[in-house]
Coordinates of C-alpha atoms in Angstrom, one line a residue:
Chain F
M1383 CA 71.5 -207.3 50.1
E1384 CA 72.3 -206.9 46.3
K1385 CA 69.9 -208.7 44.0
I1386 CA 70.8 -209.7 40.4
T1387 CA 68.0 -210.2 38.0
S1388 CA 69.9 -210.3 34.6
A1389 CA 72.2 -213.1 33.5
S1390 CA 74.2 -210.6 31.4
N1391 CA 75.2 -208.9 34.8
N1392 CA 79.1 -209.1 34.8
K1393 CA 79.2 -211.0 38.2
I1394 CA 77.0 -213.6 36.8
K1395 CA 79.2 -213.8 33.6
D1396 CA 82.3 -214.1 35.6
L1397 CA 80.6 -216.8 37.8
I1398 CA 79.8 -218.9 34.7
K1399 CA 83.3 -218.5 33.4
L1400 CA 84.7 -219.4 36.7
R1401 CA 82.4 -222.6 36.6
D1402 CA 83.8 -223.8 33.3
D1403 CA 87.2 -222.4 32.8
K1404 CA 90.1 -224.0 34.6
K1405 CA 92.7 -221.2 33.8
F1406 CA 90.3 -218.6 35.2
Q1407 CA 89.8 -220.7 38.3
I1408 CA 93.5 -220.7 38.8
V1409 CA 93.9 -217.0 38.1
E1410 CA 91.1 -216.1 40.5
N1411 CA 91.9 -218.9 43.0
L1412 CA 88.4 -219.8 43.1
F1413 CA 85.9 -222.4 42.0
V1414 CA 82.2 -222.6 41.9
I1415 CA 79.9 -225.2 43.8
E1416 CA 76.2 -225.8 43.5
G1417 CA 73.4 -227.2 45.7
L1418 CA 72.6 -226.9 49.4
H1419 CA 74.4 -229.9 50.6
M1420 CA 77.7 -228.7 48.9
V1421 CA 77.3 -225.3 50.2
N1422 CA 76.9 -226.6 53.7
E1423 CA 80.0 -228.7 53.4
A1424 CA 82.0 -225.8 52.1
I1425 CA 80.7 -223.6 55.0
K1426 CA 82.0 -226.4 57.5
R1427 CA 85.4 -226.1 55.8
N1428 CA 85.4 -222.3 55.9
I1429 CA 86.3 -221.9 52.3
I1430 CA 83.3 -219.9 51.1
K1431 CA 83.8 -216.4 49.4
T1432 CA 80.4 -215.5 48.1
I1433 CA 77.0 -217.2 48.2
F1434 CA 74.6 -216.7 45.2
L1435 CA 71.0 -217.7 46.1
E1436 CA 67.5 -217.4 45.4
E1437 CA 65.4 -215.7 48.1
K1438 CA 63.6 -219.1 48.9
M1439 CA 67.0 -220.5 50.0
L1440 CA 67.8 -217.7 52.4
S1441 CA 66.3 -219.5 55.3
K1442 CA 68.2 -222.8 54.6
I1443 CA 71.5 -221.4 55.7
Y1444 CA 72.2 -221.0 59.3
D1445 CA 73.8 -217.7 60.2
I1446 CA 73.5 -216.3 56.6
N1447 CA 74.7 -212.9 57.8
N1448 CA 78.2 -214.2 58.3
F1449 CA 78.6 -214.5 54.6
E1450 CA 78.9 -212.4 51.6
C1451 CA 75.7 -213.1 49.9
I1452 CA 74.1 -212.0 46.5
L1453 CA 70.4 -212.6 45.8
I1454 CA 69.7 -213.9 42.2
S1455 CA 66.4 -214.3 40.4
E1456 CA 65.1 -217.8 39.2
N1457 CA 66.1 -217.1 35.6
V1458 CA 69.7 -216.2 36.6
S1459 CA 69.7 -219.4 38.9
N1460 CA 68.8 -221.5 35.9
K1461 CA 71.6 -219.8 33.8
I1462 CA 74.2 -220.7 36.5
S1463 CA 73.1 -224.1 37.0
S1464 CA 74.7 -227.0 35.4
T1465 CA 71.8 -229.2 35.9
K1466 CA 68.2 -229.2 34.7
T1467 CA 66.6 -228.4 37.9
S1468 CA 68.5 -225.9 40.0
Q1469 CA 68.3 -225.8 43.6
G1470 CA 68.9 -222.0 43.6
I1471 CA 72.0 -221.9 45.6
F1472 CA 75.7 -221.5 44.4
A1473 CA 79.0 -220.4 46.1
T1474 CA 82.5 -219.4 45.1
C1475 CA 85.1 -221.2 47.2
T1476 CA 88.8 -220.6 47.6
L1477 CA 91.2 -223.0 45.9
E1478 CA 93.6 -224.0 48.5
K1479 CA 97.1 -225.1 47.5
Q1480 CA 96.9 -228.9 48.5
E1481 CA 99.8 -231.2 49.4
I1482 CA 100.3 -234.9 49.3
S1483 CA 99.4 -236.7 52.6
F1484 CA 102.5 -239.0 52.8
E1485 CA 100.9 -241.1 55.7
K1486 CA 98.1 -242.4 53.7
N1487 CA 97.3 -244.4 50.4
I1488 CA 97.0 -242.3 47.3
L1489 CA 95.0 -242.5 44.1
L1490 CA 96.6 -241.5 40.8
L1491 CA 94.4 -240.6 37.8
D1492 CA 96.1 -240.9 34.5
Q1493 CA 94.3 -239.1 31.7
L1494 CA 90.9 -239.8 33.2
Q1495 CA 88.4 -238.2 31.0
D1496 CA 84.9 -238.8 32.2
P1497 CA 83.8 -236.3 34.8
G1498 CA 81.3 -238.8 36.6
N1499 CA 84.1 -241.3 36.9
M1500 CA 86.4 -238.7 38.4
G1501 CA 83.8 -237.4 40.9
T1502 CA 82.7 -241.0 41.8
L1503 CA 86.6 -242.0 42.4
I1504 CA 87.0 -239.0 44.7
R1505 CA 83.9 -240.1 46.6
S1506 CA 85.2 -243.7 46.9
A1507 CA 88.8 -242.5 47.8
A1508 CA 87.2 -240.6 50.7
S1509 CA 85.4 -243.6 51.7
F1510 CA 88.4 -245.8 51.6
D1511 CA 91.0 -243.6 53.3
F1512 CA 92.8 -242.6 50.2
Q1513 CA 93.6 -239.1 51.4
T1514 CA 95.1 -237.7 48.2
V1515 CA 94.1 -237.9 44.7
I1516 CA 96.6 -236.7 42.1
A1517 CA 95.4 -236.5 38.5
S1518 CA 97.7 -235.9 35.4
N1519 CA 97.5 -232.4 34.0
N1520 CA 95.5 -233.6 31.0
S1521 CA 92.8 -235.3 33.0
V1522 CA 89.3 -233.7 33.4
N1523 CA 89.4 -230.8 35.6
F1524 CA 88.7 -231.5 39.3
Y1525 CA 86.4 -228.5 39.6
N1526 CA 84.2 -229.4 36.5
P1527 CA 80.5 -228.9 37.9
K1528 CA 79.7 -232.8 37.0
V1529 CA 83.0 -233.9 38.8
L1530 CA 81.8 -231.9 41.8
R1531 CA 78.3 -233.3 41.8
S1532 CA 79.5 -236.9 41.5
T1533 CA 81.6 -236.5 44.7
Q1534 CA 78.3 -235.7 46.4
G1535 CA 80.2 -233.3 48.7
N1536 CA 83.1 -235.7 49.6
L1537 CA 85.9 -233.8 48.0
F1538 CA 86.6 -231.2 50.8
S1539 CA 88.5 -233.7 53.0
I1540 CA 90.6 -235.0 50.1
N1541 CA 93.8 -233.3 48.8
L1542 CA 93.2 -232.8 45.1
I1543 CA 96.4 -232.3 43.1
N1544 CA 97.3 -231.9 39.4
D1545 CA 100.8 -233.0 38.6
N1546 CA 103.1 -234.9 36.2
L1547 CA 102.6 -238.6 37.3
I1548 CA 106.1 -239.7 36.4
K1549 CA 107.5 -237.0 38.8
V1550 CA 105.0 -237.9 41.5
I1551 CA 105.6 -241.7 41.2
S1552 CA 109.3 -241.2 41.8
E1553 CA 108.6 -239.0 44.9
L1554 CA 106.2 -241.8 46.2
K1555 CA 108.8 -244.4 45.6
Q1556 CA 111.2 -242.5 47.6
S1557 CA 108.7 -242.5 50.5
N1558 CA 108.3 -246.3 50.1
Y1559 CA 105.0 -246.4 48.4
Q1560 CA 104.1 -249.6 46.4
I1561 CA 102.7 -248.5 43.0
I1562 CA 99.8 -250.6 42.0
G1563 CA 98.5 -250.7 38.3
T1564 CA 96.1 -252.7 36.2
V1565 CA 98.3 -253.6 33.1
L1566 CA 97.9 -257.1 31.8
N1567 CA 101.3 -259.0 31.4
D1568 CA 102.9 -262.1 32.5
E1569 CA 103.4 -261.0 36.1
T1570 CA 99.7 -259.7 36.6
K1571 CA 98.1 -261.3 39.6
F1572 CA 94.5 -261.7 40.3
L1573 CA 93.2 -259.2 42.8
K1574 CA 92.1 -261.9 45.4
Q1575 CA 95.6 -263.4 45.2
I1576 CA 97.2 -260.3 46.6
E1577 CA 97.5 -259.7 50.5
F1578 CA 97.7 -256.1 51.2
S1579 CA 99.5 -255.1 54.2
K1580 CA 98.4 -252.5 56.7
N1581 CA 102.1 -251.6 57.2
Q1582 CA 102.6 -250.9 53.5
K1583 CA 101.5 -247.6 51.8
Y1584 CA 100.1 -247.9 48.2
A1585 CA 99.5 -245.6 45.3
L1586 CA 97.0 -247.0 42.8
I1587 CA 97.0 -245.8 39.2
I1588 CA 93.7 -245.7 37.3
G1589 CA 94.2 -245.2 33.5
N1590 CA 92.2 -243.5 30.7
E1591 CA 88.9 -245.0 30.1
A1592 CA 89.7 -246.1 26.6
K1593 CA 93.5 -246.5 26.5
G1594 CA 94.2 -247.6 30.1
I1595 CA 97.6 -246.7 31.7
S1596 CA 100.1 -244.7 29.7
D1597 CA 103.1 -246.5 28.3
E1598 CA 105.6 -244.3 30.2
L1599 CA 104.1 -245.1 33.5
K1600 CA 103.9 -248.9 32.9
P1601 CA 107.6 -249.5 33.9
L1602 CA 107.1 -247.8 37.3
I1603 CA 104.5 -250.1 38.4
D1604 CA 105.4 -252.5 41.3
I1605 CA 102.4 -254.9 41.1
N1606 CA 99.9 -255.2 38.4
L1607 CA 96.6 -256.8 39.2
N1608 CA 93.5 -258.0 37.4
I1609 CA 90.0 -258.1 38.8
E1610 CA 88.4 -261.5 38.3
M1611 CA 85.5 -261.3 35.9
S1612 CA 83.6 -263.1 33.1
N1613 CA 85.4 -263.6 29.9
E1614 CA 82.6 -262.1 27.8
V1615 CA 83.1 -258.6 29.2
E1616 CA 86.0 -256.7 28.1
S1617 CA 86.4 -254.2 31.0
L1618 CA 84.8 -252.8 34.0
N1619 CA 84.1 -249.1 34.2
A1620 CA 87.1 -247.2 35.5
A1621 CA 85.5 -245.8 38.7
I1622 CA 84.2 -249.4 39.5
A1623 CA 87.5 -250.9 39.0
G1624 CA 89.3 -248.2 41.1
S1625 CA 86.7 -248.4 43.8
I1626 CA 86.9 -252.3 44.1
I1627 CA 90.7 -252.1 44.3
M1628 CA 90.6 -249.4 46.9
Y1629 CA 88.1 -251.2 49.0
N1630 CA 90.4 -254.4 48.9
I1631 CA 93.5 -252.3 49.9
K1632 CA 91.7 -250.7 52.8
K1633 CA 89.6 -253.5 54.2
Chain C
M523 CA 69.1 -247.0 -0.4
E524 CA 66.7 -244.5 1.0
K525 CA 68.3 -241.2 2.4
I526 CA 66.7 -238.9 4.8
T527 CA 67.9 -235.3 5.1
S528 CA 65.2 -233.7 7.2
A529 CA 64.8 -234.3 10.8
S530 CA 61.0 -233.8 10.3
N531 CA 60.7 -236.9 8.3
N532 CA 58.3 -239.2 9.9
K533 CA 60.6 -242.0 10.3
I534 CA 63.2 -239.9 12.1
K535 CA 60.4 -238.4 14.4
D536 CA 59.3 -242.1 15.2
L537 CA 63.0 -243.0 15.9
I538 CA 63.5 -240.1 18.3
K539 CA 60.1 -241.0 20.1
L540 CA 61.3 -244.6 20.3
R541 CA 64.6 -243.5 21.8
D542 CA 62.8 -241.6 24.6
D543 CA 59.4 -243.2 25.2
K544 CA 59.2 -246.3 27.1
K545 CA 55.6 -247.0 26.3
F546 CA 56.2 -246.5 22.6
Q547 CA 59.1 -249.0 22.9
I548 CA 56.7 -251.6 24.4
V549 CA 54.0 -250.9 21.8
E550 CA 56.6 -251.3 18.9
N551 CA 58.6 -254.0 20.7
L552 CA 61.8 -252.1 19.7
F553 CA 64.4 -250.0 21.3
V554 CA 67.1 -247.6 19.9
I555 CA 70.8 -248.0 20.2
E556 CA 73.6 -245.6 19.0
G557 CA 77.3 -246.0 18.2
L558 CA 79.3 -248.6 16.2
H559 CA 80.4 -250.7 19.0
M560 CA 76.7 -251.1 20.3
V561 CA 75.5 -251.8 16.6
N562 CA 78.1 -254.4 16.2
E563 CA 77.1 -256.2 19.4
A564 CA 73.5 -256.2 18.4
I565 CA 74.4 -257.5 15.1
K566 CA 76.2 -260.4 16.7
R567 CA 72.9 -261.0 18.7
N568 CA 70.8 -260.9 15.6
I569 CA 68.4 -258.4 17.0
I570 CA 68.8 -255.5 14.5
K571 CA 65.7 -254.3 12.6
T572 CA 66.8 -251.2 10.7
I573 CA 70.2 -249.3 10.8
F574 CA 70.2 -245.6 10.3
L575 CA 73.6 -244.3 9.3
E576 CA 75.6 -241.6 7.7
E577 CA 77.4 -242.4 4.4
K578 CA 80.8 -242.3 6.1
M579 CA 79.9 -245.3 8.2
L580 CA 78.7 -247.6 5.5
S581 CA 82.2 -249.1 5.1
K582 CA 82.3 -249.8 8.9
I583 CA 79.7 -252.5 8.9
Y584 CA 80.7 -255.8 7.4
D585 CA 77.9 -257.3 5.1
I586 CA 75.8 -254.1 5.2
N587 CA 73.7 -255.5 2.5
N588 CA 72.2 -258.0 5.0
F589 CA 70.5 -255.3 6.8
E590 CA 67.6 -252.8 6.2
C591 CA 69.6 -249.6 6.1
I592 CA 68.5 -246.0 5.8
L593 CA 71.1 -243.3 5.1
I594 CA 70.8 -240.2 7.1
S595 CA 72.5 -236.7 6.7
E596 CA 74.7 -235.3 9.3
N597 CA 72.1 -232.9 10.6
V598 CA 69.7 -235.8 11.1
S599 CA 72.3 -237.7 12.8
N600 CA 73.0 -234.8 15.3
K601 CA 69.2 -234.7 15.9
I602 CA 68.9 -238.5 16.8
S603 CA 72.2 -238.6 18.8
S604 CA 71.8 -238.4 22.7
T605 CA 75.5 -237.3 22.7
K606 CA 77.3 -234.1 21.8
T607 CA 79.4 -235.7 19.3
S608 CA 77.5 -238.4 17.3
Q609 CA 79.3 -241.3 15.6
G610 CA 76.6 -241.2 12.9
I611 CA 75.2 -244.7 13.3
F612 CA 72.0 -245.9 15.1
A613 CA 69.7 -248.9 14.9
T614 CA 66.5 -250.2 16.1
C615 CA 66.6 -253.6 17.9
T616 CA 63.8 -256.1 18.9
L617 CA 62.9 -256.0 22.5
E618 CA 62.9 -259.8 23.3
K619 CA 60.8 -261.0 26.3
Q620 CA 63.4 -262.0 28.8
E621 CA 63.1 -264.6 31.6
I622 CA 65.0 -265.1 35.0
S623 CA 68.0 -267.3 34.8
F624 CA 67.3 -269.4 37.9
E625 CA 70.8 -270.9 37.8
K626 CA 72.7 -267.7 38.4
N627 CA 72.9 -264.8 40.9
I628 CA 70.6 -261.9 40.4
L629 CA 70.6 -258.2 40.7
L630 CA 67.4 -256.4 42.0
L631 CA 67.3 -252.6 41.5
D632 CA 64.7 -251.0 43.7
Q633 CA 63.7 -247.5 42.4
L634 CA 67.1 -246.9 40.8
Q635 CA 66.8 -243.4 39.2
D636 CA 70.2 -242.5 37.7
P637 CA 70.7 -243.9 34.2
G638 CA 74.5 -243.8 34.6
N639 CA 74.2 -245.9 37.6
M640 CA 71.9 -248.5 36.0
G641 CA 74.1 -248.8 32.9
T642 CA 77.2 -249.3 35.1
L643 CA 75.5 -251.8 37.4
I644 CA 74.3 -253.9 34.2
R645 CA 78.1 -253.8 33.0
S646 CA 79.1 -254.9 36.4
A647 CA 76.5 -257.5 36.5
A648 CA 77.6 -259.0 33.2
S649 CA 81.3 -258.9 34.5
F650 CA 80.5 -260.7 37.7
D651 CA 78.1 -263.4 36.3
F652 CA 74.8 -261.9 37.6
Q653 CA 72.9 -263.2 34.6
T654 CA 69.7 -261.3 35.4
V655 CA 68.9 -257.8 36.3
I656 CA 65.3 -257.1 37.7
A657 CA 64.2 -253.5 38.1
S658 CA 61.3 -252.3 39.9
N659 CA 58.6 -250.7 37.6
N660 CA 59.4 -247.2 38.9
S661 CA 63.1 -247.5 38.1
V662 CA 64.7 -245.6 35.2
N663 CA 64.0 -247.3 32.0
F664 CA 66.6 -249.9 30.9
Y665 CA 66.5 -248.6 27.3
N666 CA 67.2 -244.9 28.1
P667 CA 70.2 -243.7 25.9
K668 CA 72.3 -243.0 28.9
V669 CA 71.7 -246.4 30.4
L670 CA 72.6 -248.0 27.2
R671 CA 75.8 -246.0 26.9
S672 CA 76.9 -246.6 30.3
T673 CA 76.6 -250.5 29.7
Q674 CA 79.3 -250.0 27.1
G675 CA 77.5 -252.7 25.0
N676 CA 77.4 -255.3 27.9
L677 CA 73.6 -255.5 28.1
F678 CA 72.8 -258.1 25.4
S679 CA 74.1 -261.1 27.4
I680 CA 71.9 -260.0 30.5
N681 CA 68.3 -260.7 31.0
L682 CA 66.7 -257.3 31.7
I683 CA 63.4 -257.5 33.3
N684 CA 60.9 -255.0 34.9
D685 CA 58.6 -256.5 37.5
N686 CA 57.2 -256.0 41.0
L687 CA 60.1 -256.8 43.4
I688 CA 58.0 -258.2 46.2
K689 CA 56.5 -260.8 44.0
V690 CA 59.9 -261.5 42.4
I691 CA 61.5 -261.9 45.8
S692 CA 58.9 -264.4 47.0
E693 CA 59.6 -266.4 43.7
L694 CA 63.3 -266.4 44.4
K695 CA 62.9 -267.6 47.8
Q696 CA 61.1 -270.5 46.6
S697 CA 64.0 -271.2 44.3
N698 CA 66.3 -271.1 47.4
Y699 CA 67.9 -267.7 46.7
Q700 CA 69.4 -265.8 49.7
I701 CA 68.3 -262.2 49.6
I702 CA 71.2 -259.8 50.3
G703 CA 70.5 -256.1 51.2
T704 CA 72.3 -253.0 52.6
V705 CA 70.0 -252.0 55.4
L706 CA 71.7 -250.8 58.7
N707 CA 70.2 -252.7 61.7
D708 CA 71.3 -254.7 64.7
E709 CA 72.1 -257.7 62.5
T710 CA 73.9 -256.1 59.7
K711 CA 77.4 -257.5 59.0
F712 CA 80.4 -256.1 57.6
L713 CA 81.0 -257.3 54.1
K714 CA 84.3 -258.8 54.8
Q715 CA 82.9 -260.9 57.6
I716 CA 80.6 -262.8 55.3
E717 CA 81.6 -266.0 53.5
F718 CA 79.8 -266.3 50.2
S719 CA 79.2 -269.9 49.2
K720 CA 79.6 -271.1 45.5
N721 CA 76.7 -273.5 46.2
Q722 CA 74.3 -270.9 47.2
K723 CA 72.4 -268.6 44.9
Y724 CA 72.2 -264.9 45.8
A725 CA 69.9 -261.9 44.8
L726 CA 71.3 -258.6 45.7
I727 CA 68.9 -255.6 46.2
I728 CA 70.4 -252.1 45.4
G729 CA 68.0 -249.4 46.6
N730 CA 67.2 -245.9 45.4
E731 CA 70.2 -243.4 45.4
A732 CA 68.6 -241.2 48.0
K733 CA 66.2 -243.2 50.0
G734 CA 67.8 -246.7 49.8
I735 CA 65.9 -249.9 50.0
S736 CA 62.0 -249.5 50.2
D737 CA 60.5 -250.3 53.5
E738 CA 58.2 -253.0 52.2
L739 CA 61.3 -255.0 51.0
K740 CA 63.2 -254.8 54.2
P741 CA 61.5 -257.7 56.0
L742 CA 62.3 -259.9 52.9
I743 CA 66.1 -259.5 53.2
D744 CA 68.0 -262.6 54.6
I745 CA 71.5 -260.9 55.2
N746 CA 72.1 -257.2 55.5
L747 CA 75.7 -256.1 55.0
N748 CA 77.6 -253.0 55.2
I749 CA 80.7 -252.1 53.2
E750 CA 83.5 -251.0 55.5
M751 CA 84.3 -247.4 55.0
S752 CA 85.5 -244.1 56.6
N753 CA 83.1 -242.5 59.2
E754 CA 83.4 -239.2 57.4
V755 CA 81.6 -240.3 54.3
E756 CA 78.0 -241.0 54.4
S757 CA 77.7 -243.4 51.7
L758 CA 79.0 -244.9 48.5
N759 CA 77.6 -244.3 45.0
A760 CA 75.0 -247.0 44.4
A761 CA 76.8 -248.4 41.3
I762 CA 80.1 -248.7 43.3
A763 CA 78.5 -250.3 46.2
G764 CA 76.5 -252.8 44.1
S765 CA 79.7 -253.7 42.1
I766 CA 81.9 -254.2 45.1
I767 CA 79.3 -256.6 46.6
M768 CA 78.8 -258.5 43.4
Y769 CA 82.5 -258.9 43.0
N770 CA 82.7 -260.2 46.6
I771 CA 79.9 -262.7 45.9
K772 CA 81.6 -263.9 42.7
K773 CA 85.2 -264.2 43.4

């Protein structure tokens, strides 16, 4: 098995570029995951291309011989890791073209910027049967290391799509989705006043952390809702607001 | 006005120590905040001791002459900042001894480790009228820069207390609180099955991100609940779970 001990090795340079650079991910049709739990989830989904690991991790992967593996030294591992304490295992995974599940509720992310919020929202979407997450092209990258980490491995069952949300919403309306937003206006209702129906499909828009939902999307919203909260607080965290609404739609 | 241009100035060294070191915070009875929004919130609460700011920020603070101010250069500002892009304004604030609000619902944090989760939970607690947050002594520090940042300034209205949770829960029971947990056992109910009463006070325990609620607290729980979710997902993020439950108790 090949062993790499220098972070200036070209394969490692490419791996780090692939970890950080969205365009390179698209060119190579690959993204990078980190940590044993994520690698095991990717193995289940059969999307692993190459595993990079320290020797101490060899025994942790069942049937290691089925995979293309490259051994790395601890200093290389620390260089690749996006965390302070590397577990010593990484993998490249194929980026599969994903399609909207038109049977299920959908989460739309409009210029979401914080990677922790995006990862947490993907994890909550998986928890509450929102099968597809569509982010505007100017949102944070789905395959950013911190996004991936915040999903806690719950991204592989979800369709992750980047697209123009105006176009997407128009398609969703043709498929009888109701579009839910959180814009405050005269018709905004409190969340607890809304009866969500099991027979209705919903697409929930979560807007940018600072600016909220874009002006051009506002006229496309069918129901705006407001989460009941103390007057002293301006707003909830975007991942919290999105998760509370998804839970209420699902339950 | 004094101006500091070197990060090795003793006042700056002390400020950085104060930012990071919980024991030093207790000794000095101070903590450090960062950013204009936080500083303005602290001004409203009248807890500012000293403002450290770049010259460009002087005009942003109304009545700047009422405060003890120290000018800092950009390089010093970048050294103090816990973020990549410093706003160029910081302050030391007095750590006031805080007491439990026995009139309101309470959030208990049992060995919570992630600063983003803690800050977000404090922000949600403020949103949903949980007036007191009590963390076990081995939880992440309330005054960690990332905790403070994640609160988005919504910490000053909340009583933040570190204490032994076994002791605290016994006091809360004497004050007729019901203790809510998320332990799975034969008596665990789904969240939507539970009718929370406006006439009942609740204390919600959120456990460690990996290990959940400590064994020694489990027998003290009156109601365990489970948030309805897809079987494919193991768990929700701790801040998400806590916020969904607090919202349901409040609404």
